[in-house]
Amino acid sequence: MTIQTENAKAAAWDLIGSLFWESGRTTAKPSDEEIGLFLHGITAGARCTVVGASTKDLVEALLALGAEVTVVDFSERMCEDLRAALPDGSCRILRHDITQRAPEELRGTQQFVLNDRLVNRFSEVEARKGLEGMLDLLTDGGQVRASIKLGLYPMDERMIANGTERGTLESFYDAGTKVIDFAAAGDVLSDSLLPHGGIDSELLLRWYRGRGREQRFDHEDIAALLTTVDVEGRGLHLATATEFGQAPKTKMYTATAVRSGQDA
Ligand code: SAM
């Protein structure tokens, strides 16, 4: 059995659970059109893993197709709340941190690994490890489908403007790596907070602080990142980057699991 060290960010998602799909901002979730892109070419019986139990609509759409669905999430509450929301036994829901090696029984078994704007929740080290964790789940020729918002979120822009004005920007934002540290932003975070649907603002603040360090990417960063991914002689080959529905500057990256040195 692989022993995983606790990822401190999981506690932030334990604060939210089903509130994400019940009260969160609609634009934080994939639209019907975006779900259609995720599902393209997936047929009944396909072995699919969704990373992120919060992406409930995508899980339900895969189940409706007859796919064999596994959901992995590092937050116990997210897993529990999704279990409670879905019919008993409809899919496997596992507590697992995707930045770690895949559970042994799942390694190399999945045809599709899907996630919506999850890579935006990662720091620079987590981004590579997270993609490696996704690759670890895939059969050769299997696909990662990961939507990623490129550039800054509106709230990041407010924080950067406030931090610049107050002379504290460098304490929470590194312009070189484009990593923003919500835990280090202090009053700048509370003063820049934008609503997230109906989620209470105190809870929202605790959620952001617990999310800690997150990197912001442009297309070139993602293309470069994918070339660094390596798990036991396998890598990810970028196949397509498709504009993502109505969401500004968001793309769905499709990458295929290949033996290193091979093209897809
Ligand atoms: N746009 C997304 C949606 O529609 O659900 C939200 C972003 S992401 C998919 C959020 C989900 O990923 C949460 O359920 C969170 O607990 C989970 N998550 C974040 N980091 C993770 C990690 N390292 N391993 C596993 N799950 C993670």
XYZ file of C-alpha atoms and ligand atoms in Angstrom:
291
model
C 0.000 0.000 0.000
C 1.264 3.512 -0.814
C 1.425 5.783 2.242
C 0.354 9.302 1.330
C 1.356 12.353 3.339
C -1.644 14.579 4.026
C -2.037 17.444 1.549
C -2.880 20.500 3.686
C -5.079 21.884 0.895
C -7.624 19.084 1.423
C -8.823 20.803 4.612
C -9.899 23.831 2.549
C -12.140 21.647 0.362
C -13.492 19.897 3.472
C -15.003 23.290 4.361
C -16.977 23.399 1.119
C -18.231 19.947 0.048
C -21.669 19.992 -1.603
C -21.913 23.793 -1.128
C -19.795 23.929 -4.287
C -22.564 22.586 -6.507
C -25.490 23.790 -4.358
C -24.449 27.416 -3.802
C -21.201 28.066 -5.719
C -20.759 30.305 -8.747
C -22.297 28.740 -11.864
C -19.311 29.756 -13.998
C -16.975 27.718 -11.752
C -18.685 24.587 -13.083
C -18.603 23.209 -16.625
C -21.550 24.298 -18.797
C -23.588 21.755 -20.793
C -21.574 22.626 -23.893
C -18.311 22.122 -22.009
C -19.524 18.783 -20.656
C -20.229 17.813 -24.290
C -16.548 18.462 -25.094
C -15.416 16.310 -22.185
C -17.680 13.449 -23.329
C -16.744 13.550 -27.016
C -16.200 9.973 -28.284
C -16.668 8.348 -24.859
C -18.979 5.340 -25.110
C -20.714 2.944 -22.720
C -18.304 0.833 -20.704
C -15.351 3.229 -21.119
C -13.215 3.352 -17.976
C -13.184 6.997 -16.899
C -11.791 8.715 -13.815
C -12.988 12.164 -12.828
C -10.533 13.985 -10.573
C -12.568 16.256 -8.301
C -15.834 15.127 -6.680
C -17.079 18.721 -6.974
C -17.535 18.159 -10.732
C -20.810 16.368 -10.071
C -22.538 17.289 -13.350
C -19.745 15.680 -15.373
C -19.870 12.534 -13.227
C -23.632 12.310 -13.779
C -23.256 12.836 -17.532
C -20.681 10.010 -17.724
C -22.952 7.726 -15.707
C -25.856 8.526 -18.054
C -23.634 7.419 -20.966
C -23.006 4.082 -19.254
C -19.302 4.728 -18.625
C -17.542 2.894 -15.799
C -16.814 5.856 -13.559
C -14.281 6.307 -10.767
C -14.076 9.615 -8.906
C -10.969 10.521 -6.934
C -10.757 13.450 -4.545
C -8.408 14.264 -1.657
C -11.216 15.796 0.436
C -13.108 13.357 2.643
C -16.140 15.662 2.779
C -16.248 16.091 -0.988
C -16.218 12.289 -1.363
C -18.926 11.834 1.282
C -21.170 14.558 -0.137
C -20.909 13.154 -3.664
C -21.653 9.627 -2.373
C -24.794 11.011 -0.691
C -25.854 12.822 -3.882
C -25.513 9.861 -6.279
C -27.473 6.612 -6.413
C -25.852 3.864 -4.289
C -23.200 1.891 -6.139
C -23.404 4.002 -9.308
C -19.661 4.669 -9.277
C -16.520 4.189 -7.240
C -15.531 7.242 -5.148
C -12.065 7.148 -3.632
C -10.214 9.510 -1.361
C -6.941 10.073 -3.195
C -4.551 12.982 -3.779
C -3.840 13.147 -7.518
C -0.372 14.621 -6.905
C 0.641 11.198 -5.508
C 1.192 7.839 -7.275
C -2.143 6.277 -8.268
C -3.602 3.552 -6.038
C -2.006 0.298 -7.264
C -5.266 -1.311 -8.318
C -6.032 1.621 -10.649
C -2.595 2.147 -12.250
C -2.621 1.850 -16.028
C -6.328 0.934 -16.131
C -8.208 4.077 -17.198
C -9.052 5.142 -20.771
C -9.938 8.717 -19.822
C -8.960 10.948 -16.914
C -11.114 14.080 -16.814
C -10.946 17.209 -14.707
C -12.396 20.695 -14.853
C -10.132 23.622 -13.957
C -8.381 21.452 -11.378
C -4.880 22.311 -12.653
C -5.687 25.944 -11.688
C -5.751 24.808 -8.070
C -2.114 23.611 -8.194
C 1.213 25.234 -7.323
C 4.065 24.784 -9.826
C 5.290 21.527 -8.238
C 1.752 20.182 -7.830
C 0.969 20.916 -11.485
C 3.648 18.498 -12.740
C 2.920 15.932 -10.037
C -0.835 16.197 -10.631
C -0.427 15.544 -14.358
C 1.868 12.620 -13.514
C -0.802 11.285 -11.152
C -3.339 11.484 -14.007
C -0.933 9.730 -16.428
C -0.325 7.014 -13.833
C -4.016 6.073 -14.044
C -4.061 5.756 -17.851
C -3.624 2.799 -20.179
C -1.166 3.400 -23.064
C -3.081 5.526 -25.587
C -5.511 6.715 -22.898
C -6.325 10.422 -22.644
C -6.166 13.150 -20.058
C -8.836 15.793 -20.716
C -8.123 18.762 -18.473
C -9.771 22.142 -18.801
C -7.527 24.971 -17.642
C -8.270 28.673 -17.245
C -5.366 30.632 -18.730
C -4.175 33.918 -17.244
C -5.480 35.638 -14.125
C -8.901 35.352 -12.490
C -10.733 38.664 -11.888
C -10.054 38.300 -8.146
C -6.307 37.787 -8.776
C -6.325 41.065 -10.717
C -7.952 42.869 -7.797
C -5.440 41.383 -5.364
C -2.487 42.344 -7.560
C -3.832 45.910 -7.933
C -4.428 46.204 -4.156
C -1.040 44.639 -3.315
C 0.724 47.012 -5.721
C -1.023 50.033 -4.202
C -0.135 48.945 -0.636
C 3.419 47.850 -1.469
C 2.779 44.271 -0.253
C 2.505 42.506 -3.633
C 5.757 40.575 -3.277
C 4.593 38.995 -0.025
C 1.899 36.979 -1.857
C 2.577 37.089 -5.616
C 5.649 36.029 -7.563
C 5.462 37.605 -11.014
C 8.235 35.293 -12.309
C 6.447 32.013 -11.601
C 2.946 33.593 -11.597
C 2.236 31.884 -8.266
C -0.301 33.576 -5.991
C -0.333 32.610 -2.302
C -3.791 33.192 -0.830
C -2.555 32.178 2.636
C 0.035 34.991 2.642
C -2.175 37.804 1.284
C -3.733 38.903 4.611
C -6.030 41.929 4.284
C -5.462 42.145 0.555
C -7.384 38.879 0.211
C -10.312 39.975 2.387
C -10.453 43.386 0.682
C -10.356 41.863 -2.832
C -12.822 39.030 -2.231
C -15.452 38.572 -4.952
C -18.662 36.649 -4.246
C -18.795 32.962 -5.203
C -22.514 32.364 -5.763
C -24.211 32.273 -2.362
C -21.244 30.982 -0.328
C -20.888 32.919 2.934
C -17.987 35.394 2.765
C -16.289 34.221 6.024
C -16.298 30.646 4.749
C -15.087 31.846 1.370
C -12.129 33.582 3.035
C -11.168 30.428 4.944
C -11.477 28.388 1.732
C -9.144 30.717 -0.184
C -6.607 30.897 2.647
C -6.559 27.090 2.859
C -6.001 26.767 -0.879
C -2.597 28.420 -0.406
C -0.329 28.587 -3.463
C -1.799 28.403 -6.964
C -0.011 28.958 -10.266
C -1.511 30.884 -13.184
C -0.634 29.601 -16.671
C -0.543 30.660 -20.280
C -0.737 28.230 -23.175
C 3.057 28.012 -23.521
C 3.401 27.103 -19.822
C 1.002 24.179 -20.261
C 2.692 22.961 -23.445
C 6.111 23.121 -21.677
C 4.757 21.495 -18.513
C 3.412 18.520 -20.455
C 6.888 17.791 -21.853
C 8.260 17.409 -18.281
C 5.726 14.753 -17.261
C 7.295 11.329 -16.765
C 6.103 8.228 -14.942
C 8.190 5.076 -15.365
C 9.149 5.768 -18.972
C 5.785 7.139 -20.053
C 4.806 10.704 -20.870
C 1.876 12.837 -22.080
C 1.687 13.979 -25.696
C -0.405 17.139 -26.253
C -3.043 16.260 -28.864
C -5.426 19.238 -28.867
C -6.181 22.466 -27.007
C -9.789 23.460 -27.656
C -11.422 26.774 -26.703
C -13.762 26.001 -23.868
C -17.367 27.025 -24.451
C -18.442 30.353 -23.054
C -15.630 30.555 -20.480
C -13.118 33.305 -21.299
C -9.506 32.208 -21.861
C -10.248 28.618 -20.866
C -9.106 25.629 -22.937
C -9.584 21.916 -22.746
C -6.226 20.173 -23.110
C -6.279 16.640 -24.455
C -3.058 14.697 -23.965
C -2.352 11.048 -24.757
C -0.338 8.599 -22.646
C 2.697 7.479 -24.666
C 5.897 5.539 -24.068
C 8.663 8.160 -23.764
C 10.240 9.063 -27.101
C 7.093 8.041 -28.996
C 4.524 10.309 -30.611
C 0.863 9.598 -30.007
N -14.327 23.680 -11.681
C -14.314 22.623 -10.748
C -15.613 21.879 -10.669
O -16.510 22.108 -11.493
O -15.742 21.014 -9.823
C -13.700 22.979 -9.420
C -12.209 22.892 -9.443
S -11.465 21.332 -8.961
C -12.139 20.088 -9.981
C -12.045 21.070 -7.351
C -12.131 19.637 -6.818
O -10.874 19.021 -6.897
C -12.544 19.635 -5.340
O -13.509 18.634 -5.123
C -11.252 19.354 -4.600
O -11.458 18.679 -3.368
C -10.518 18.473 -5.636
N -9.060 18.515 -5.548
C -8.266 19.635 -5.504
N -6.961 19.262 -5.431
C -6.931 17.902 -5.452
C -5.886 16.941 -5.376
N -4.598 17.301 -5.260
N -6.220 15.624 -5.452
C -7.519 15.240 -5.539
N -8.553 16.106 -5.574
C -8.264 17.421 -5.538
